[in-house]
JSON list of C-alpha atoms in Angstrom, two decimals:
[
{"chain": "M", "resi": 1, "resn": "MET", "atom": "CA", "xyz": [-73.59, -7.18, 17.14]},
{"chain": "M", "resi": 2, "resn": "ALA", "atom": "CA", "xyz": [-70.03, -8.39, 16.65]},
{"chain": "M", "resi": 3, "resn": "GLU", "atom": "CA", "xyz": [-67.97, -9.66, 19.55]},
{"chain": "M", "resi": 4, "resn": "LYS", "atom": "CA", "xyz": [-64.33, -8.59, 19.85]},
{"chain": "M", "resi": 5, "resn": "THR", "atom": "CA", "xyz": [-61.68, -11.19, 20.49]},
{"chain": "M", "resi": 6, "resn": "GLU", "atom": "CA", "xyz": [-57.92, -10.90, 20.68]},
{"chain": "M", "resi": 7, "resn": "ASP", "atom": "CA", "xyz": [-55.76, -13.06, 18.48]},
{"chain": "M", "resi": 8, "resn": "GLU", "atom": "CA", "xyz": [-52.04, -13.30, 18.84]},
{"chain": "M", "resi": 9, "resn": "THR", "atom": "CA", "xyz": [-50.17, -12.51, 15.62]},
{"chain": "M", "resi": 10, "resn": "VAL", "atom": "CA", "xyz": [-46.94, -13.98, 14.32]},
{"chain": "M", "resi": 11, "resn": "THR", "atom": "CA", "xyz": [-44.92, -11.11, 15.80]},
{"chain": "M", "resi": 12, "resn": "GLY", "atom": "CA", "xyz": [-46.26, -11.73, 19.28]},
{"chain": "M", "resi": 13, "resn": "THR", "atom": "CA", "xyz": [-48.57, -8.72, 19.42]},
{"chain": "M", "resi": 14, "resn": "THR", "atom": "CA", "xyz": [-52.28, -9.02, 19.86]},
{"chain": "M", "resi": 15, "resn": "ALA", "atom": "CA", "xyz": [-54.78, -7.77, 17.37]},
{"chain": "M", "resi": 16, "resn": "ALA", "atom": "CA", "xyz": [-58.47, -7.32, 17.98]},
{"chain": "M", "resi": 17, "resn": "THR", "atom": "CA", "xyz": [-60.71, -9.04, 15.44]},
{"chain": "M", "resi": 18, "resn": "ALA", "atom": "CA", "xyz": [-64.43, -8.92, 15.11]},
{"chain": "M", "resi": 19, "resn": "VAL", "atom": "CA", "xyz": [-66.34, -12.18, 15.19]},
{"chain": "M", "resi": 20, "resn": "GLU", "atom": "CA", "xyz": [-69.87, -12.28, 13.90]},
{"chain": "M", "resi": 21, "resn": "PRO", "atom": "CA", "xyz": [-72.21, -14.27, 16.10]},
{"chain": "M", "resi": 22, "resn": "ASP", "atom": "CA", "xyz": [-73.67, -16.06, 13.05]},
{"chain": "M", "resi": 23, "resn": "ALA", "atom": "CA", "xyz": [-70.27, -17.30, 11.91]},
{"chain": "M", "resi": 24, "resn": "GLN", "atom": "CA", "xyz": [-69.66, -20.97, 12.64]},
{"chain": "M", "resi": 25, "resn": "THR", "atom": "CA", "xyz": [-65.83, -20.83, 12.78]},
{"chain": "M", "resi": 26, "resn": "ALA", "atom": "CA", "xyz": [-63.28, -18.07, 12.58]},
{"chain": "M", "resi": 27, "resn": "GLU", "atom": "CA", "xyz": [-60.11, -18.91, 10.70]},
{"chain": "M", "resi": 28, "resn": "ARG", "atom": "CA", "xyz": [-57.02, -18.08, 12.70]},
{"chain": "M", "resi": 29, "resn": "PRO", "atom": "CA", "xyz": [-53.81, -17.02, 10.92]},
{"chain": "M", "resi": 30, "resn": "GLU", "atom": "CA", "xyz": [-51.91, -20.01, 12.24]},
{"chain": "M", "resi": 31, "resn": "GLU", "atom": "CA", "xyz": [-54.62, -22.35, 11.00]},
{"chain": "M", "resi": 32, "resn": "ALA", "atom": "CA", "xyz": [-54.47, -20.98, 7.47]},
{"chain": "M", "resi": 33, "resn": "ALA", "atom": "CA", "xyz": [-52.94, -23.20, 4.84]},
{"chain": "M", "resi": 34, "resn": "ALA", "atom": "CA", "xyz": [-49.24, -22.56, 4.36]},
{"chain": "M", "resi": 35, "resn": "GLY", "atom": "CA", "xyz": [-48.37, -21.05, 1.02]},
{"chain": "M", "resi": 36, "resn": "PRO", "atom": "CA", "xyz": [-45.26, -21.85, -1.00]},
{"chain": "M", "resi": 37, "resn": "GLU", "atom": "CA", "xyz": [-43.40, -18.91, 0.58]},
{"chain": "M", "resi": 38, "resn": "ASP", "atom": "CA", "xyz": [-43.99, -20.30, 4.05]},
{"chain": "M", "resi": 39, "resn": "THR", "atom": "CA", "xyz": [-42.68, -23.77, 3.24]},
{"chain": "M", "resi": 40, "resn": "ALA", "atom": "CA", "xyz": [-39.55, -22.37, 1.55]},
{"chain": "M", "resi": 41, "resn": "ALA", "atom": "CA", "xyz": [-38.78, -20.24, 4.61]},
{"chain": "M", "resi": 42, "resn": "GLU", "atom": "CA", "xyz": [-39.29, -23.21, 6.91]},
{"chain": "M", "resi": 43, "resn": "GLU", "atom": "CA", "xyz": [-36.89, -25.38, 4.89]},
{"chain": "M", "resi": 44, "resn": "HIS", "atom": "CA", "xyz": [-34.07, -22.82, 5.22]},
{"chain": "M", "resi": 45, "resn": "ALA", "atom": "CA", "xyz": [-34.77, -21.89, 8.83]},
{"chain": "M", "resi": 46, "resn": "GLU", "atom": "CA", "xyz": [-32.28, -23.03, 11.44]},
{"chain": "M", "resi": 47, "resn": "PRO", "atom": "CA", "xyz": [-33.55, -25.37, 14.11]},
{"chain": "M", "resi": 48, "resn": "ALA", "atom": "CA", "xyz": [-34.22, -23.89, 17.51]},
{"chain": "M", "resi": 49, "resn": "GLY", "atom": "CA", "xyz": [-31.05, -23.65, 19.56]},
{"chain": "M", "resi": 50, "resn": "ALA", "atom": "CA", "xyz": [-28.74, -23.82, 16.54]},
{"chain": "M", "resi": 51, "resn": "PRO", "atom": "CA", "xyz": [-25.81, -21.40, 16.64]},
{"chain": "M", "resi": 52, "resn": "SER", "atom": "CA", "xyz": [-26.22, -18.37, 14.39]},
{"chain": "M", "resi": 53, "resn": "GLY", "atom": "CA", "xyz": [-22.54, -17.80, 13.64]},
{"chain": "M", "resi": 54, "resn": "THR", "atom": "CA", "xyz": [-22.56, -14.35, 15.20]},
{"chain": "M", "resi": 55, "resn": "GLY", "atom": "CA", "xyz": [-19.64, -15.17, 17.48]},
{"chain": "M", "resi": 56, "resn": "GLN", "atom": "CA", "xyz": [-17.57, -16.45, 14.57]},
{"chain": "M", "resi": 57, "resn": "GLY", "atom": "CA", "xyz": [-18.34, -13.32, 12.59]},
{"chain": "M", "resi": 58, "resn": "ALA", "atom": "CA", "xyz": [-17.36, -11.10, 15.50]},
{"chain": "M", "resi": 59, "resn": "ALA", "atom": "CA", "xyz": [-14.12, -13.03, 15.99]},
{"chain": "M", "resi": 60, "resn": "ALA", "atom": "CA", "xyz": [-13.32, -12.66, 12.29]},
{"chain": "M", "resi": 61, "resn": "VAL", "atom": "CA", "xyz": [-13.80, -8.89, 12.50]},
{"chain": "M", "resi": 62, "resn": "VAL", "atom": "CA", "xyz": [-11.64, -8.74, 15.64]},
{"chain": "M", "resi": 63, "resn": "SER", "atom": "CA", "xyz": [-8.94, -10.73, 13.83]},
{"chain": "M", "resi": 64, "resn": "ALA", "atom": "CA", "xyz": [-8.90, -8.30, 10.90]},
{"chain": "M", "resi": 65, "resn": "ALA", "atom": "CA", "xyz": [-8.87, -5.28, 13.24]},
{"chain": "M", "resi": 66, "resn": "LEU", "atom": "CA", "xyz": [-5.96, -6.68, 15.27]},
{"chain": "M", "resi": 67, "resn": "GLY", "atom": "CA", "xyz": [-4.08, -7.41, 12.05]},
{"chain": "M", "resi": 68, "resn": "LEU", "atom": "CA", "xyz": [-4.56, -3.81, 10.98]},
{"chain": "M", "resi": 69, "resn": "VAL", "atom": "CA", "xyz": [-3.40, -2.55, 14.38]},
{"chain": "M", "resi": 70, "resn": "SER", "atom": "CA", "xyz": [-0.28, -4.70, 14.08]},
{"chain": "M", "resi": 71, "resn": "LEU", "atom": "CA", "xyz": [0.62, -2.85, 10.87]},
{"chain": "M", "resi": 72, "resn": "THR", "atom": "CA", "xyz": [-0.28, 0.68, 11.95]},
{"chain": "M", "resi": 73, "resn": "GLY", "atom": "CA", "xyz": [0.75, 0.55, 15.60]},
{"chain": "M", "resi": 74, "resn": "GLY", "atom": "CA", "xyz": [-1.43, 0.77, 18.63]},
{"chain": "M", "resi": 75, "resn": "TRP", "atom": "CA", "xyz": [-1.65, 2.73, 21.84]},
{"chain": "M", "resi": 76, "resn": "PRO", "atom": "CA", "xyz": [0.13, 0.11, 24.00]},
{"chain": "M", "resi": 77, "resn": "GLY", "atom": "CA", "xyz": [3.07, -0.03, 21.59]},
{"chain": "M", "resi": 78, "resn": "THR", "atom": "CA", "xyz": [3.36, 3.75, 21.47]},
{"chain": "M", "resi": 79, "resn": "VAL", "atom": "CA", "xyz": [3.28, 4.07, 25.25]},
{"chain": "M", "resi": 80, "resn": "ALA", "atom": "CA", "xyz": [5.79, 1.24, 25.72]},
{"chain": "M", "resi": 81, "resn": "ALA", "atom": "CA", "xyz": [8.14, 2.80, 23.14]},
{"chain": "M", "resi": 82, "resn": "ALA", "atom": "CA", "xyz": [7.92, 6.20, 24.84]},
{"chain": "M", "resi": 83, "resn": "ARG", "atom": "CA", "xyz": [8.68, 4.55, 28.17]},
{"chain": "M", "resi": 84, "resn": "GLU", "atom": "CA", "xyz": [11.72, 2.79, 26.71]},
{"chain": "M", "resi": 85, "resn": "THR", "atom": "CA", "xyz": [12.94, 6.09, 25.28]},
{"chain": "M", "resi": 86, "resn": "LEU", "atom": "CA", "xyz": [12.68, 7.71, 28.71]},
{"chain": "M", "resi": 87, "resn": "VAL", "atom": "CA", "xyz": [14.40, 4.78, 30.42]},
{"chain": "M", "resi": 88, "resn": "GLY", "atom": "CA", "xyz": [17.16, 4.91, 27.81]},
{"chain": "M", "resi": 89, "resn": "GLN", "atom": "CA", "xyz": [17.67, 8.62, 28.44]},
{"chain": "M", "resi": 90, "resn": "LEU", "atom": "CA", "xyz": [17.86, 8.07, 32.19]},
{"chain": "M", "resi": 91, "resn": "ARG", "atom": "CA", "xyz": [20.33, 5.16, 31.95]},
{"chain": "M", "resi": 92, "resn": "THR", "atom": "CA", "xyz": [22.65, 6.71, 29.41]},
{"chain": "M", "resi": 93, "resn": "ALA", "atom": "CA", "xyz": [25.48, 8.75, 30.81]},
{"chain": "M", "resi": 94, "resn": "ALA", "atom": "CA", "xyz": [26.20, 12.12, 29.26]},
{"chain": "M", "resi": 95, "resn": "ASP", "atom": "CA", "xyz": [29.68, 11.01, 28.27]},
{"chain": "M", "resi": 96, "resn": "ALA", "atom": "CA", "xyz": [28.49, 7.75, 26.61]},
{"chain": "M", "resi": 97, "resn": "SER", "atom": "CA", "xyz": [29.45, 7.11, 23.01]},
{"chain": "M", "resi": 98, "resn": "VAL", "atom": "CA", "xyz": [27.06, 8.03, 20.21]},
{"chain": "M", "resi": 99, "resn": "ALA", "atom": "CA", "xyz": [26.50, 4.36, 19.37]},
{"chain": "M", "resi": 100, "resn": "THR", "atom": "CA", "xyz": [25.49, 3.63, 22.97]},
{"chain": "M", "resi": 101, "resn": "GLN", "atom": "CA", "xyz": [23.16, 6.63, 23.06]},
{"chain": "M", "resi": 102, "resn": "ILE", "atom": "CA", "xyz": [21.47, 5.59, 19.80]},
{"chain": "M", "resi": 103, "resn": "LYS", "atom": "CA", "xyz": [21.00, 2.03, 21.01]},
{"chain": "M", "resi": 104, "resn": "GLU", "atom": "CA", "xyz": [19.74, 2.94, 24.48]},
{"chain": "M", "resi": 105, "resn": "VAL", "atom": "CA", "xyz": [17.51, 5.86, 23.55]},
{"chain": "M", "resi": 106, "resn": "TYR", "atom": "CA", "xyz": [16.16, 4.77, 20.16]},
{"chain": "M", "resi": 107, "resn": "GLY", "atom": "CA", "xyz": [17.01, 1.12, 19.59]},
{"chain": "M", "resi": 108, "resn": "ASP", "atom": "CA", "xyz": [15.21, -0.29, 22.61]},
{"chain": "M", "resi": 109, "resn": "ALA", "atom": "CA", "xyz": [12.11, 1.80, 21.84]},
{"chain": "M", "resi": 110, "resn": "TRP", "atom": "CA", "xyz": [12.22, 0.60, 18.23]},
{"chain": "M", "resi": 111, "resn": "ASN", "atom": "CA", "xyz": [12.41, -3.02, 19.38]},
{"chain": "M", "resi": 112, "resn": "THR", "atom": "CA", "xyz": [9.56, -2.49, 21.86]},
{"chain": "M", "resi": 113, "resn": "THR", "atom": "CA", "xyz": [7.36, -1.13, 19.07]},
{"chain": "M", "resi": 114, "resn": "ALA", "atom": "CA", "xyz": [8.22, -4.17, 16.95]},
{"chain": "M", "resi": 115, "resn": "LEU", "atom": "CA", "xyz": [7.41, -6.53, 19.84]},
{"chain": "M", "resi": 116, "resn": "TRP", "atom": "CA", "xyz": [3.98, -4.98, 20.40]},
{"chain": "M", "resi": 117, "resn": "GLY", "atom": "CA", "xyz": [3.25, -5.06, 16.68]},
{"chain": "M", "resi": 118, "resn": "GLY", "atom": "CA", "xyz": [4.27, -8.71, 16.60]},
{"chain": "M", "resi": 119, "resn": "LEU", "atom": "CA", "xyz": [2.04, -9.47, 19.58]},
{"chain": "M", "resi": 120, "resn": "PHE", "atom": "CA", "xyz": [-1.00, -7.91, 17.89]},
{"chain": "M", "resi": 121, "resn": "ALA", "atom": "CA", "xyz": [-0.15, -9.76, 14.68]},
{"chain": "M", "resi": 122, "resn": "LEU", "atom": "CA", "xyz": [0.15, -13.09, 16.48]},
{"chain": "M", "resi": 123, "resn": "VAL", "atom": "CA", "xyz": [-3.20, -12.65, 18.22]},
{"chain": "M", "resi": 124, "resn": "ALA", "atom": "CA", "xyz": [-4.80, -11.67, 14.88]},
{"chain": "M", "resi": 125, "resn": "LEU", "atom": "CA", "xyz": [-3.30, -14.73, 13.20]},
{"chain": "M", "resi": 126, "resn": "ILE", "atom": "CA", "xyz": [-4.46, -17.13, 15.91]},
{"chain": "M", "resi": 127, "resn": "THR", "atom": "CA", "xyz": [-7.96, -15.62, 16.11]},
{"chain": "M", "resi": 128, "resn": "GLY", "atom": "CA", "xyz": [-8.44, -15.77, 12.34]},
{"chain": "M", "resi": 129, "resn": "ALA", "atom": "CA", "xyz": [-7.16, -19.34, 12.19]},
{"chain": "M", "resi": 130, "resn": "VAL", "atom": "CA", "xyz": [-9.54, -20.42, 14.96]},
{"chain": "M", "resi": 131, "resn": "VAL", "atom": "CA", "xyz": [-12.48, -18.92, 13.06]},
{"chain": "M", "resi": 132, "resn": "LEU", "atom": "CA", "xyz": [-11.44, -20.74, 9.88]},
{"chain": "M", "resi": 133, "resn": "VAL", "atom": "CA", "xyz": [-11.06, -24.16, 11.52]},
{"chain": "M", "resi": 134, "resn": "ARG", "atom": "CA", "xyz": [-14.05, -23.82, 13.86]},
{"chain": "M", "resi": 135, "resn": "PRO", "atom": "CA", "xyz": [-16.58, -25.49, 11.52]},
{"chain": "M", "resi": 136, "resn": "ALA", "atom": "CA", "xyz": [-14.51, -28.69, 11.56]},
{"chain": "M", "resi": 137, "resn": "PHE", "atom": "CA", "xyz": [-15.13, -29.02, 15.30]},
{"chain": "M", "resi": 138, "resn": "GLY", "atom": "CA", "xyz": [-18.79, -27.97, 15.32]},
{"chain": "M", "resi": 139, "resn": "ALA", "atom": "CA", "xyz": [-21.99, -29.93, 14.98]},
{"chain": "M", "resi": 140, "resn": "PRO", "atom": "CA", "xyz": [-21.76, -32.72, 12.39]},
{"chain": "M", "resi": 141, "resn": "GLY", "atom": "CA", "xyz": [-24.69, -31.46, 10.31]},
{"chain": "M", "resi": 142, "resn": "ARG", "atom": "CA", "xyz": [-23.59, -27.82, 10.30]},
{"chain": "M", "resi": 143, "resn": "THR", "atom": "CA", "xyz": [-20.26, -27.04, 8.69]},
{"chain": "M", "resi": 144, "resn": "ALA", "atom": "CA", "xyz": [-21.08, -24.00, 6.56]},
{"chain": "M", "resi": 145, "resn": "GLN", "atom": "CA", "xyz": [-20.04, -20.49, 7.52]},
{"chain": "M", "resi": 146, "resn": "ALA", "atom": "CA", "xyz": [-21.27, -17.27, 6.07]},
{"chain": "M", "resi": 147, "resn": "PRO", "atom": "CA", "xyz": [-19.03, -16.33, 3.14]},
{"chain": "M", "resi": 148, "resn": "TRP", "atom": "CA", "xyz": [-18.25, -12.93, 4.62]},
{"chain": "M", "resi": 149, "resn": "THR", "atom": "CA", "xyz": [-17.07, -14.55, 7.86]},
{"chain": "M", "resi": 150, "resn": "ARG", "atom": "CA", "xyz": [-14.54, -16.68, 6.00]},
{"chain": "M", "resi": 151, "resn": "SER", "atom": "CA", "xyz": [-13.39, -13.71, 3.91]},
{"chain": "M", "resi": 152, "resn": "VAL", "atom": "CA", "xyz": [-12.87, -11.46, 6.92]},
{"chain": "M", "resi": 153, "resn": "ALA", "atom": "CA", "xyz": [-11.12, -14.26, 8.83]},
{"chain": "M", "resi": 154, "resn": "TRP", "atom": "CA", "xyz": [-8.78, -14.79, 5.87]},
{"chain": "M", "resi": 155, "resn": "ALA", "atom": "CA", "xyz": [-8.10, -11.04, 5.85]},
{"chain": "M", "resi": 156, "resn": "GLY", "atom": "CA", "xyz": [-7.22, -11.23, 9.56]},
{"chain": "M", "resi": 157, "resn": "VAL", "atom": "CA", "xyz": [-4.90, -14.17, 8.99]},
{"chain": "M", "resi": 158, "resn": "THR", "atom": "CA", "xyz": [-3.22, -12.43, 6.06]},
{"chain": "M", "resi": 159, "resn": "LEU", "atom": "CA", "xyz": [-2.77, -9.16, 7.96]},
{"chain": "M", "resi": 160, "resn": "GLY", "atom": "CA", "xyz": [-1.46, -11.13, 10.94]},
{"chain": "M", "resi": 161, "resn": "VAL", "atom": "CA", "xyz": [1.14, -12.93, 8.81]},
{"chain": "M", "resi": 162, "resn": "ILE", "atom": "CA", "xyz": [2.27, -9.67, 7.20]},
{"chain": "M", "resi": 163, "resn": "GLY", "atom": "CA", "xyz": [2.39, -7.91, 10.58]},
{"chain": "M", "resi": 164, "resn": "LEU", "atom": "CA", "xyz": [4.33, -10.76, 12.16]},
{"chain": "M", "resi": 165, "resn": "LEU", "atom": "CA", "xyz": [6.82, -10.81, 9.30]},
{"chain": "M", "resi": 166, "resn": "LEU", "atom": "CA", "xyz": [7.34, -7.05, 9.50]},
{"chain": "M", "resi": 167, "resn": "ALA", "atom": "CA", "xyz": [7.73, -7.18, 13.28]},
{"chain": "M", "resi": 168, "resn": "VAL", "atom": "CA", "xyz": [10.40, -9.88, 13.07]},
{"chain": "M", "resi": 169, "resn": "LEU", "atom": "CA", "xyz": [12.26, -8.04, 10.29]},
{"chain": "M", "resi": 170, "resn": "THR", "atom": "CA", "xyz": [12.08, -4.77, 12.24]},
{"chain": "M", "resi": 171, "resn": "TYR", "atom": "CA", "xyz": [13.20, -6.34, 15.53]},
{"chain": "M", "resi": 172, "resn": "THR", "atom": "CA", "xyz": [16.17, -8.06, 13.94]},
{"chain": "M", "resi": 173, "resn": "GLY", "atom": "CA", "xyz": [17.23, -4.88, 12.14]},
{"chain": "M", "resi": 174, "resn": "VAL", "atom": "CA", "xyz": [16.84, -6.33, 8.65]},
{"chain": "M", "resi": 175, "resn": "LEU", "atom": "CA", "xyz": [14.10, -3.82, 7.86]},
{"chain": "M", "resi": 176, "resn": "LEU", "atom": "CA", "xyz": [14.80, -0.21, 8.82]},
{"chain": "M", "resi": 177, "resn": "GLY", "atom": "CA", "xyz": [17.67, -0.96, 11.17]},
{"chain": "M", "resi": 178, "resn": "LEU", "atom": "CA", "xyz": [19.25, 1.66, 13.41]},
{"chain": "M", "resi": 179, "resn": "PRO", "atom": "CA", "xyz": [21.76, 3.97, 11.73]},
{"chain": "M", "resi": 180, "resn": "ALA", "atom": "CA", "xyz": [25.42, 3.22, 12.32]},
{"chain": "M", "resi": 181, "resn": "ALA", "atom": "CA", "xyz": [27.27, 5.75, 14.44]},
{"chain": "M", "resi": 182, "resn": "SER", "atom": "CA", "xyz": [30.36, 7.24, 12.84]}
]
């Protein structure tokens, strides 16, 4: 009659195996000779406690997302612009000139939108730059990043630069300035 024993597998689960009483030794999976696949996987495996790069990848994605928000506008910028429009309407007298009304009601809201876009662009630019230079300040033996992390970080930096440039040009009135009152 065979005895049942429990062996722990590689995944951490237990599997019941039958052991014949006549058998001298039972070969355990961990005692089996390692094949060429096993040694190749061990050579490329990261040492225990080594960083996986997940945080850098997440920061790269955040950088690209913030860069995109800087170009398309975000909720805080929209709310701040609407608030500035309301404040401009409340502060402007009914008998104010057209130029004053345009500046107070629309110009300040336009500048607020540009400021928020520039803020998102600046954060995207800084976050992407930190991801790109992070390997230089890491462990001496580990300087490589996943290629997609670098690509997404570069996208965040690029979108941040474009967003910052557009925000500055919009705020200064060079790009899409307010119309002149006649």
